[in-house]
Amino acid sequence: MIIVLATANQNKVIELTNLLPQDIELKSLKEIGITTEIPETGSTLRENAFLKASFVKNHLKKQNLNYPVLSDDSGLEVEALGNEPGVNSAIYAGIPKDDQANNQKLLNELKKVTKRQATFKTVICYIDAEVHYFEGHVNGTISYEARGQNGFGYDPLFIPQGYRSTFAELSQEIKNSLSHRAQAIKAFLSYIKSE
Ligand code: IMP
């Protein structure tokens, strides 16, 4: 089976490749000729996941290709900030996207805050003959400083429940065993197996 991954984020491509079984052949946006950024103008993770997957599905249709498409939209909800940055996680510190600036802004916003609970969420949109959504989340807390070199995005600040280390300090294997993305992929795989 072939699936097109509707993401230009190489870090997501790596994680999704590790999370999906090897008998699924993944095609990148580049391989199907998409080099422009796909607009993410939705007001929810679900809307943005749909925008990305449907953009790619329409592009494929024009080439008479019928591959299914999978997209991932993720966001970090911080309780003390009224669940911000949420759907705006990628551009929290402004445009263009800058992971380090986002992390710095989050640390500044939480400077005097001791209640640091947060949830990382992923919505996967999968379009075959129909549109399907699969969701995953992981609870945790926000650290007081950036720690660790692994992963990407907010990983240096996110400490999953039950651990003392941030995602960026944990191995990719551990992150992939409990992350928001791993949970969403698990739900996706049970759909694929039922087909
Ligand atoms: P998007 O899903 O590409 O819109 O990503 C939203 C924001 O969350 C971006 O700033 C990403 O860097 C960040 N992000 C997405 N997934 C993860 C993750 O697994 N760990 C840490 N940050 C992430």
Coordinates of N, CA and C and ligand atoms in Angstrom, one line a residue:
M1 N 0.8 -1.2 0.0 CA 0.0 0.0 0.0 C 0.9 1.3 0.0
I2 N 0.4 2.3 -0.8 CA 1.2 3.5 -0.9 C 0.3 4.6 -0.2
I3 N 1.0 5.5 0.6 CA 0.3 6.6 1.2 C 1.1 7.8 1.0
V4 N 0.5 9.0 0.6 CA 1.2 10.2 0.5 C 1.1 11.0 1.8
L5 N 2.3 11.4 2.3 CA 2.3 12.1 3.6 C 2.2 13.6 3.3
A6 N 1.1 14.2 3.8 CA 0.9 15.7 3.4 C 1.6 16.5 4.5
T7 N 2.9 16.4 4.6 CA 3.7 17.3 5.4 C 5.0 17.6 4.8
A8 N 5.5 18.8 5.0 CA 6.8 19.2 4.5 C 7.8 19.2 5.7
N9 N 7.2 18.9 6.9 CA 8.1 19.0 8.1 C 8.9 17.6 8.2
Q10 N 10.2 17.7 8.0 CA 11.0 16.5 7.9 C 11.0 15.8 9.3
N11 N 10.8 16.5 10.4 CA 10.8 15.8 11.7 C 9.6 15.0 11.8
K12 N 8.5 15.5 11.3 CA 7.2 14.7 11.3 C 7.4 13.5 10.4
V13 N 8.0 13.7 9.2 CA 8.2 12.6 8.3 C 9.0 11.5 9.0
I14 N 10.0 11.8 9.7 CA 10.8 10.8 10.4 C 10.0 10.1 11.4
E15 N 9.3 10.8 12.2 CA 8.5 10.2 13.3 C 7.4 9.3 12.7
L16 N 6.7 9.8 11.6 CA 5.6 9.0 11.0 C 6.2 7.7 10.4
T17 N 7.4 7.9 9.7 CA 8.0 6.7 9.1 C 8.3 5.6 10.1
N18 N 8.8 6.1 11.3 CA 9.1 5.1 12.4 C 7.8 4.5 13.0
L19 N 6.7 5.3 13.0 CA 5.5 4.8 13.6 C 4.7 3.9 12.7
L20 N 4.9 4.0 11.4 CA 4.1 3.2 10.5 C 4.8 1.9 10.1
P21 N 4.1 0.8 9.8 CA 4.7 -0.4 9.4 C 5.4 -0.3 8.1
Q22 N 6.5 -1.1 7.9 CA 7.3 -1.0 6.7 C 6.6 -1.4 5.4
D23 N 5.5 -2.1 5.6 CA 4.8 -2.5 4.3 C 4.0 -1.4 3.8
I24 N 3.9 -0.3 4.5 CA 3.3 0.9 3.9 C 4.4 1.8 3.2
E25 N 4.3 2.0 1.9 CA 5.3 2.8 1.2 C 4.8 4.3 1.3
L26 N 5.7 5.1 1.8 CA 5.3 6.5 2.0 C 5.9 7.4 0.9
K27 N 5.1 8.2 0.3 CA 5.6 9.2 -0.7 C 5.6 10.6 -0.1
S28 N 6.6 11.3 -0.4 CA 6.7 12.7 0.1 C 6.0 13.7 -0.8
L29 N 5.8 14.9 -0.3 CA 5.2 15.9 -1.2 C 6.1 16.2 -2.4
K30 N 7.4 16.2 -2.2 CA 8.3 16.5 -3.3 C 8.1 15.4 -4.4
E31 N 8.0 14.2 -4.0 CA 7.8 13.1 -5.0 C 6.6 13.2 -5.8
I32 N 5.6 13.9 -5.3 CA 4.4 14.1 -6.1 C 4.3 15.5 -6.7
G33 N 5.4 16.3 -6.5 CA 5.5 17.5 -7.2 C 4.9 18.7 -6.5
I34 N 4.8 18.6 -5.1 CA 4.3 19.8 -4.4 C 5.5 20.4 -3.7
T35 N 5.8 21.6 -4.0 CA 7.0 22.3 -3.4 C 6.6 23.6 -2.7
T36 N 5.3 24.0 -2.8 CA 4.9 25.2 -2.1 C 4.3 24.8 -0.8
E37 N 4.3 25.8 0.1 CA 3.7 25.6 1.4 C 2.2 25.5 1.4
I38 N 1.6 24.5 2.1 CA 0.2 24.4 2.1 C -0.4 25.3 3.1
P39 N -1.4 26.2 2.8 CA -2.0 27.1 3.7 C -2.7 26.4 4.9
E40 N -2.4 26.9 6.1 CA -3.1 26.3 7.3 C -3.9 27.4 7.9
T41 N -5.1 27.7 7.4 CA -5.9 28.8 7.8 C -7.1 28.4 8.7
G42 N -7.1 27.2 9.1 CA -8.2 26.7 9.9 C -8.2 27.2 11.3
S43 N -9.3 27.1 12.0 CA -9.3 27.6 13.4 C -9.2 26.4 14.4
T44 N -9.1 25.2 13.9 CA -8.9 24.0 14.8 C -7.9 23.1 14.1
L45 N -7.3 22.2 14.9 CA -6.4 21.2 14.4 C -7.0 20.4 13.3
R46 N -8.3 20.0 13.6 CA -9.0 19.2 12.6 C -9.1 19.9 11.3
E47 N -9.5 21.2 11.3 CA -9.6 21.9 10.1 C -8.3 22.0 9.3
N48 N -7.2 22.3 10.1 CA -5.9 22.4 9.4 C -5.5 21.0 8.8
A49 N -5.8 20.0 9.6 CA -5.4 18.6 9.1 C -6.1 18.3 7.8
F50 N -7.4 18.7 7.8 CA -8.2 18.5 6.5 C -7.7 19.4 5.4
L51 N -7.4 20.7 5.7 CA -6.9 21.5 4.6 C -5.6 20.9 3.9
K52 N -4.7 20.4 4.8 CA -3.5 19.9 4.2 C -3.8 18.6 3.4
A53 N -4.6 17.7 3.9 CA -4.8 16.4 3.2 C -5.6 16.7 2.0
S54 N -6.6 17.5 2.0 CA -7.5 17.7 0.8 C -6.7 18.5 -0.3
F55 N -5.8 19.4 0.1 CA -5.0 20.1 -0.9 C -4.2 19.1 -1.7
V56 N -3.6 18.1 -1.0 CA -2.8 17.1 -1.6 C -3.6 16.1 -2.4
K57 N -4.8 15.8 -1.9 CA -5.7 14.9 -2.6 C -6.1 15.5 -3.9
N58 N -6.5 16.8 -3.9 CA -6.9 17.5 -5.1 C -5.7 17.6 -6.1
H59 N -4.5 17.8 -5.6 CA -3.4 17.8 -6.5 C -3.2 16.5 -7.2
L60 N -3.4 15.4 -6.5 CA -3.2 14.0 -7.0 C -4.3 13.8 -8.1
K61 N -5.5 14.2 -7.8 CA -6.7 14.0 -8.7 C -6.4 14.6 -10.0
K62 N -5.8 15.8 -10.0 CA -5.5 16.4 -11.3 C -4.5 15.6 -12.1
Q63 N -3.7 14.8 -11.4 CA -2.7 13.9 -12.2 C -3.3 12.5 -12.4
N64 N -4.6 12.4 -12.1 CA -5.2 11.0 -12.2 C -4.6 10.0 -11.3
L65 N -4.1 10.5 -10.1 CA -3.5 9.5 -9.2 C -4.5 9.4 -8.0
N66 N -4.6 8.1 -7.5 CA -5.6 7.9 -6.5 C -5.0 7.4 -5.2
Y67 N -3.8 7.9 -4.9 CA -3.2 7.4 -3.6 C -4.0 8.0 -2.4
P68 N -4.1 7.3 -1.3 CA -4.6 7.9 -0.1 C -3.6 8.9 0.5
V69 N -4.1 9.8 1.2 CA -3.3 10.9 1.8 C -3.4 11.0 3.3
L70 N -2.3 11.2 4.0 CA -2.4 11.3 5.4 C -1.7 12.6 5.9
S71 N -2.4 13.4 6.7 CA -1.8 14.6 7.2 C -1.8 14.6 8.7
D72 N -1.0 15.5 9.3 CA -0.9 15.5 10.8 C -0.9 17.0 11.2
D73 N -1.9 17.4 12.0 CA -1.8 18.8 12.6 C -1.7 18.6 14.1
S74 N -0.7 19.3 14.7 CA -0.5 19.1 16.1 C -0.5 20.4 16.9
G75 N -0.7 20.4 18.1 CA -0.7 21.7 18.9 C -0.5 21.4 20.4
L76 N 0.1 22.4 21.1 CA 0.3 22.3 22.5 C -0.7 23.2 23.2
E77 N -1.5 22.6 24.1 CA -2.4 23.4 24.9 C -1.9 23.5 26.4
V78 N -1.7 24.7 26.8 CA -1.2 25.0 28.1 C -2.3 25.5 29.0
E79 N -2.6 24.7 30.1 CA -3.8 25.1 30.9 C -3.8 26.5 31.4
A80 N -2.6 26.9 32.0 CA -2.5 28.3 32.6 C -2.7 29.4 31.6
L81 N -2.6 29.0 30.3 CA -2.7 30.1 29.2 C -4.0 29.9 28.5
G82 N -5.0 29.3 29.2 CA -6.3 29.2 28.5 C -6.2 28.3 27.3
N83 N -5.4 27.3 27.4 CA -5.1 26.3 26.3 C -4.4 26.9 25.0
E84 N -3.8 28.0 25.2 CA -2.9 28.6 24.1 C -1.6 27.8 24.2
P85 N -0.8 27.7 23.2 CA -1.0 28.3 21.9 C -1.9 27.4 21.0
G86 N -2.2 26.2 21.3 CA -3.1 25.3 20.6 C -2.9 25.3 19.1
V87 N -4.0 25.7 18.4 CA -3.9 25.7 16.9 C -2.8 26.6 16.4
N88 N -2.4 27.6 17.2 CA -1.4 28.6 16.8 C 0.0 28.2 17.2
S89 N 0.2 27.0 17.6 CA 1.5 26.6 18.1 C 2.7 26.9 17.2
A90 N 2.5 26.7 15.9 CA 3.6 26.8 14.9 C 4.0 28.3 14.9
I91 N 3.1 29.2 15.0 CA 3.4 30.7 14.8 C 3.2 31.4 16.1
Y92 N 3.4 30.8 17.3 CA 3.1 31.4 18.6 C 3.9 32.7 18.7
A93 N 5.2 32.7 18.3 CA 6.0 33.9 18.4 C 6.0 34.7 17.2
G94 N 5.1 34.4 16.2 CA 5.0 35.2 15.0 C 5.5 34.4 13.8
I95 N 5.3 35.1 12.6 CA 5.7 34.6 11.3 C 7.0 35.2 10.9
P96 N 7.9 34.4 10.3 CA 7.9 33.0 10.0 C 8.0 32.1 11.2
K97 N 7.6 30.8 11.0 CA 7.7 29.9 12.1 C 9.1 29.8 12.7
D98 N 9.3 29.8 14.0 CA 10.6 29.7 14.6 C 10.4 28.9 15.9
D99 N 10.9 27.7 15.9 CA 10.7 26.8 17.1 C 11.4 27.4 18.3
Q100 N 12.6 28.0 18.2 CA 13.3 28.5 19.3 C 12.6 29.7 19.9
A101 N 12.1 30.6 19.0 CA 11.4 31.8 19.5 C 10.1 31.3 20.2
N102 N 9.4 30.3 19.6 CA 8.2 29.8 20.3 C 8.5 29.3 21.7
N103 N 9.6 28.6 21.8 CA 9.9 28.0 23.1 C 10.2 29.1 24.1
Q104 N 11.0 30.2 23.6 CA 11.3 31.3 24.5 C 10.1 32.0 24.9
K105 N 9.2 32.2 24.0 CA 7.9 33.0 24.4 C 7.1 32.2 25.4
L106 N 7.1 30.9 25.2 CA 6.3 30.0 26.2 C 6.9 30.1 27.6
L107 N 8.3 30.0 27.6 CA 8.9 30.1 28.9 C 8.7 31.5 29.6
N108 N 8.7 32.6 28.8 CA 8.4 33.9 29.3 C 7.0 34.0 29.8
E109 N 6.0 33.5 29.1 CA 4.6 33.6 29.5 C 4.4 32.8 30.8
L110 N 5.2 31.8 31.1 CA 5.0 30.9 32.2 C 6.0 31.2 33.4
K111 N 6.7 32.4 33.2 CA 7.8 32.7 34.2 C 7.4 32.6 35.6
K112 N 6.3 33.2 36.0 CA 5.9 33.1 37.4 C 4.8 32.1 37.7
V113 N 4.6 31.2 36.7 CA 3.5 30.3 36.8 C 4.0 28.9 37.3
T114 N 3.3 28.4 38.4 CA 3.8 27.1 38.9 C 2.9 26.0 38.4
K115 N 1.7 26.4 38.0 CA 0.7 25.4 37.5 C 1.1 25.2 36.0
R116 N 1.8 24.1 35.7 CA 2.4 24.1 34.3 C 1.9 22.9 33.5
Q117 N 0.7 22.5 33.8 CA 0.1 21.3 33.1 C -0.2 21.7 31.6
A118 N 0.1 20.7 30.7 CA -0.1 21.0 29.3 C -0.5 19.7 28.6
T119 N -1.1 19.8 27.5 CA -1.5 18.6 26.7 C -1.0 18.8 25.2
F120 N -0.3 17.8 24.7 CA 0.0 17.8 23.3 C -1.0 17.0 22.5
K121 N -1.5 17.6 21.5 CA -2.6 16.9 20.7 C -2.2 16.8 19.2
T122 N -2.6 15.7 18.6 CA -2.4 15.5 17.2 C -3.8 15.0 16.6
V123 N -4.1 15.7 15.5 CA -5.2 15.2 14.7 C -4.7 14.7 13.3
I124 N -4.9 13.5 13.0 CA -4.6 13.0 11.7 C -5.8 13.0 10.8
C125 N -5.6 13.5 9.6 CA -6.7 13.4 8.6 C -6.2 12.4 7.5
Y126 N -7.0 11.4 7.2 CA -6.7 10.4 6.2 C -7.8 10.4 5.2
I127 N -7.4 10.6 4.0 CA -8.4 10.6 2.9 C -8.1 9.5 1.9
D128 N -9.1 8.5 1.9 CA -9.0 7.5 0.9 C -10.2 7.8 0.0
A129 N -11.3 6.9 0.0 CA -12.5 7.2 -0.7 C -13.3 8.2 0.2
E130 N -13.0 8.3 1.5 CA -13.7 9.2 2.4 C -12.7 9.9 3.2
V131 N -13.2 10.8 4.1 CA -12.3 11.6 5.0 C -12.5 11.0 6.4
H132 N -11.3 10.6 7.0 CA -11.3 10.1 8.3 C -10.4 10.9 9.2
Y133 N -10.8 10.9 10.5 CA -9.9 11.6 11.5 C -9.5 10.7 12.6
F134 N -8.3 10.8 13.1 CA -7.8 10.0 14.2 C -7.1 11.0 15.1
E135 N -7.4 10.9 16.4 CA -6.8 11.8 17.4 C -5.9 11.1 18.4
G136 N -4.9 11.9 18.9 CA -4.1 11.4 20.0 C -3.7 12.5 20.9
H137 N -3.5 12.2 22.2 CA -3.0 13.3 23.0 C -2.1 12.7 24.1
V138 N -1.2 13.5 24.7 CA -0.4 13.1 25.8 C -0.4 14.3 26.8
N139 N -0.7 13.9 28.1 CA -0.6 15.0 29.1 C 0.8 15.1 29.7
G140 N 1.1 16.3 30.2 CA 2.4 16.5 30.8 C 2.5 17.9 31.4
T141 N 3.7 18.3 31.6 CA 4.0 19.7 32.1 C 5.0 20.4 31.3
I142 N 5.1 21.7 31.5 CA 6.1 22.5 30.8 C 7.3 22.7 31.7
S143 N 8.5 22.4 31.3 CA 9.7 22.6 32.1 C 10.0 24.0 32.3
Y144 N 11.0 24.3 33.3 CA 11.3 25.7 33.6 C 12.4 26.2 32.6
E145 N 13.1 25.3 31.9 CA 14.0 25.7 30.9 C 14.1 24.7 29.8
A146 N 14.6 25.0 28.6 CA 14.7 24.1 27.5 C 15.8 23.0 27.9
R147 N 15.5 21.8 27.7 CA 16.4 20.7 28.0 C 16.4 19.6 26.9
G148 N 17.6 19.2 26.4 CA 17.6 18.0 25.5 C 17.8 18.4 24.1
Q149 N 18.3 17.5 23.3 CA 18.7 17.7 21.9 C 17.8 16.9 20.9
N150 N 17.0 16.0 21.4 CA 16.3 15.2 20.4 C 15.0 15.9 20.0
G151 N 14.4 15.3 19.0 CA 13.0 15.7 18.6 C 13.1 17.1 17.9
F152 N 12.0 17.9 18.1 CA 11.8 19.2 17.5 C 10.7 20.0 18.2
G153 N 10.5 21.2 17.7 CA 9.4 22.0 18.2 C 9.5 22.2 19.7
Y154 N 8.4 21.9 20.4 CA 8.3 22.1 21.8 C 8.9 21.0 22.6
D155 N 9.5 20.0 22.0 CA 10.0 18.8 22.7 C 11.0 19.2 23.8
P156 N 11.8 20.3 23.7 CA 12.7 20.6 24.8 C 12.0 21.1 26.1
L157 N 10.7 21.4 25.9 CA 9.9 22.0 27.1 C 8.9 21.0 27.6
F158 N 8.6 20.0 26.9 CA 7.4 19.1 27.3 C 7.9 17.9 28.0
I159 N 7.4 17.8 29.3 CA 7.7 16.6 30.1 C 6.5 15.7 30.2
P160 N 6.5 14.6 29.5 CA 5.3 13.7 29.6 C 5.0 13.2 31.0
Q161 N 3.7 13.0 31.3 CA 3.3 12.5 32.6 C 4.1 11.2 32.9
G162 N 4.6 11.1 34.1 CA 5.2 9.8 34.5 C 6.8 9.9 34.3
Y163 N 7.2 11.0 33.7 CA 8.7 11.1 33.4 C 9.2 12.4 34.1
R164 N 10.5 12.5 34.2 CA 11.2 13.7 34.7 C 11.8 14.5 33.5
S165 N 12.1 13.7 32.4 CA 12.8 14.3 31.3 C 11.8 14.9 30.3
T166 N 12.3 15.8 29.5 CA 11.5 16.4 28.4 C 11.6 15.4 27.2
F167 N 10.7 15.6 26.3 CA 10.7 14.7 25.1 C 12.1 14.8 24.4
A168 N 12.7 16.0 24.5 CA 14.0 16.2 23.8 C 15.1 15.4 24.5
E169 N 14.9 15.1 25.8 CA 15.9 14.3 26.5 C 15.6 12.8 26.4
L170 N 14.4 12.4 26.1 CA 14.1 11.0 25.9 C 14.5 10.5 24.5
S171 N 14.6 9.2 24.4 CA 15.0 8.7 23.1 C 13.8 8.8 22.2
Q172 N 14.0 8.7 20.9 CA 12.9 8.7 19.9 C 12.0 7.5 20.2
E173 N 12.6 6.4 20.6 CA 11.8 5.2 20.9 C 10.8 5.4 22.0
I174 N 11.2 6.1 23.0 CA 10.3 6.4 24.2 C 9.3 7.4 23.7
K175 N 9.7 8.5 23.0 CA 8.7 9.4 22.6 C 7.7 8.7 21.7
N176 N 8.1 7.8 20.8 CA 7.2 7.2 19.9 C 6.3 6.1 20.6
S177 N 6.7 5.8 21.8 CA 5.8 4.8 22.6 C 4.7 5.5 23.3
L178 N 4.8 6.8 23.4 CA 3.7 7.5 24.2 C 3.2 8.8 23.7
S179 N 3.8 9.3 22.6 CA 3.4 10.7 22.1 C 2.0 10.8 21.6
H180 N 1.6 12.0 21.5 CA 0.3 12.4 20.9 C 0.2 11.8 19.4
R181 N 1.3 11.9 18.7 CA 1.3 11.4 17.3 C 1.2 9.9 17.3
A182 N 1.9 9.2 18.3 CA 1.9 7.8 18.3 C 0.5 7.3 18.6
Q183 N -0.2 8.0 19.5 CA -1.6 7.6 19.8 C -2.5 7.7 18.6
A184 N -2.4 8.8 17.9 CA -3.2 9.1 16.7 C -2.9 8.0 15.6
I185 N -1.6 7.7 15.5 CA -1.3 6.6 14.5 C -1.8 5.3 14.9
K186 N -1.8 5.0 16.2 CA -2.4 3.7 16.7 C -3.8 3.6 16.3
A187 N -4.6 4.7 16.4 CA -6.0 4.7 16.0 C -6.1 4.5 14.5
F188 N -5.2 5.2 13.8 CA -5.2 5.1 12.3 C -5.0 3.6 11.9
L189 N -4.0 3.0 12.5 CA -3.6 1.6 12.2 C -4.7 0.6 12.4
S190 N -5.5 0.9 13.5 CA -6.6 -0.1 13.7 C -7.7 0.1 12.7
Y191 N -7.8 1.3 12.2 CA -8.8 1.5 11.0 C -8.3 0.7 9.8
I192 N -7.0 0.9 9.5 CA -6.4 0.3 8.3 C -6.5 -1.3 8.4
K193 N -6.3 -1.8 9.6 CA -6.4 -3.2 9.8 C -7.8 -3.7 9.6
S194 N -8.8 -2.9 10.0 CA -10.2 -3.3 9.9 C -10.7 -3.3 8.4
E195 N -9.9 -2.6 7.6 CA -10.4 -2.5 6.2 C -10.2 -3.7 5.3
Ligands
IMP1 P1 2.0 21.7 12.9 O1 1.3 20.5 13.3 O2 3.1 21.5 11.9 O3 1.2 22.9 12.6 O4 2.9 22.1 14.2 C1 2.5 22.9 15.3 C2 3.6 23.3 16.1 O5 3.8 22.3 17.1 C3 5.0 23.5 15.4 O6 5.6 24.6 16.1 C4 5.7 22.2 15.6 O7 7.1 22.5 15.7 C5 5.2 21.8 17.0 N1 5.1 20.3 17.1 C6 4.3 19.5 16.3 N2 4.6 18.2 16.7 C7 5.4 18.3 17.7 C8 6.0 17.3 18.5 O8 5.8 16.1 18.3 N3 6.9 17.7 19.5 C9 7.1 19.1 19.7 N4 6.6 20.0 18.9 C10 5.8 19.6 17.9

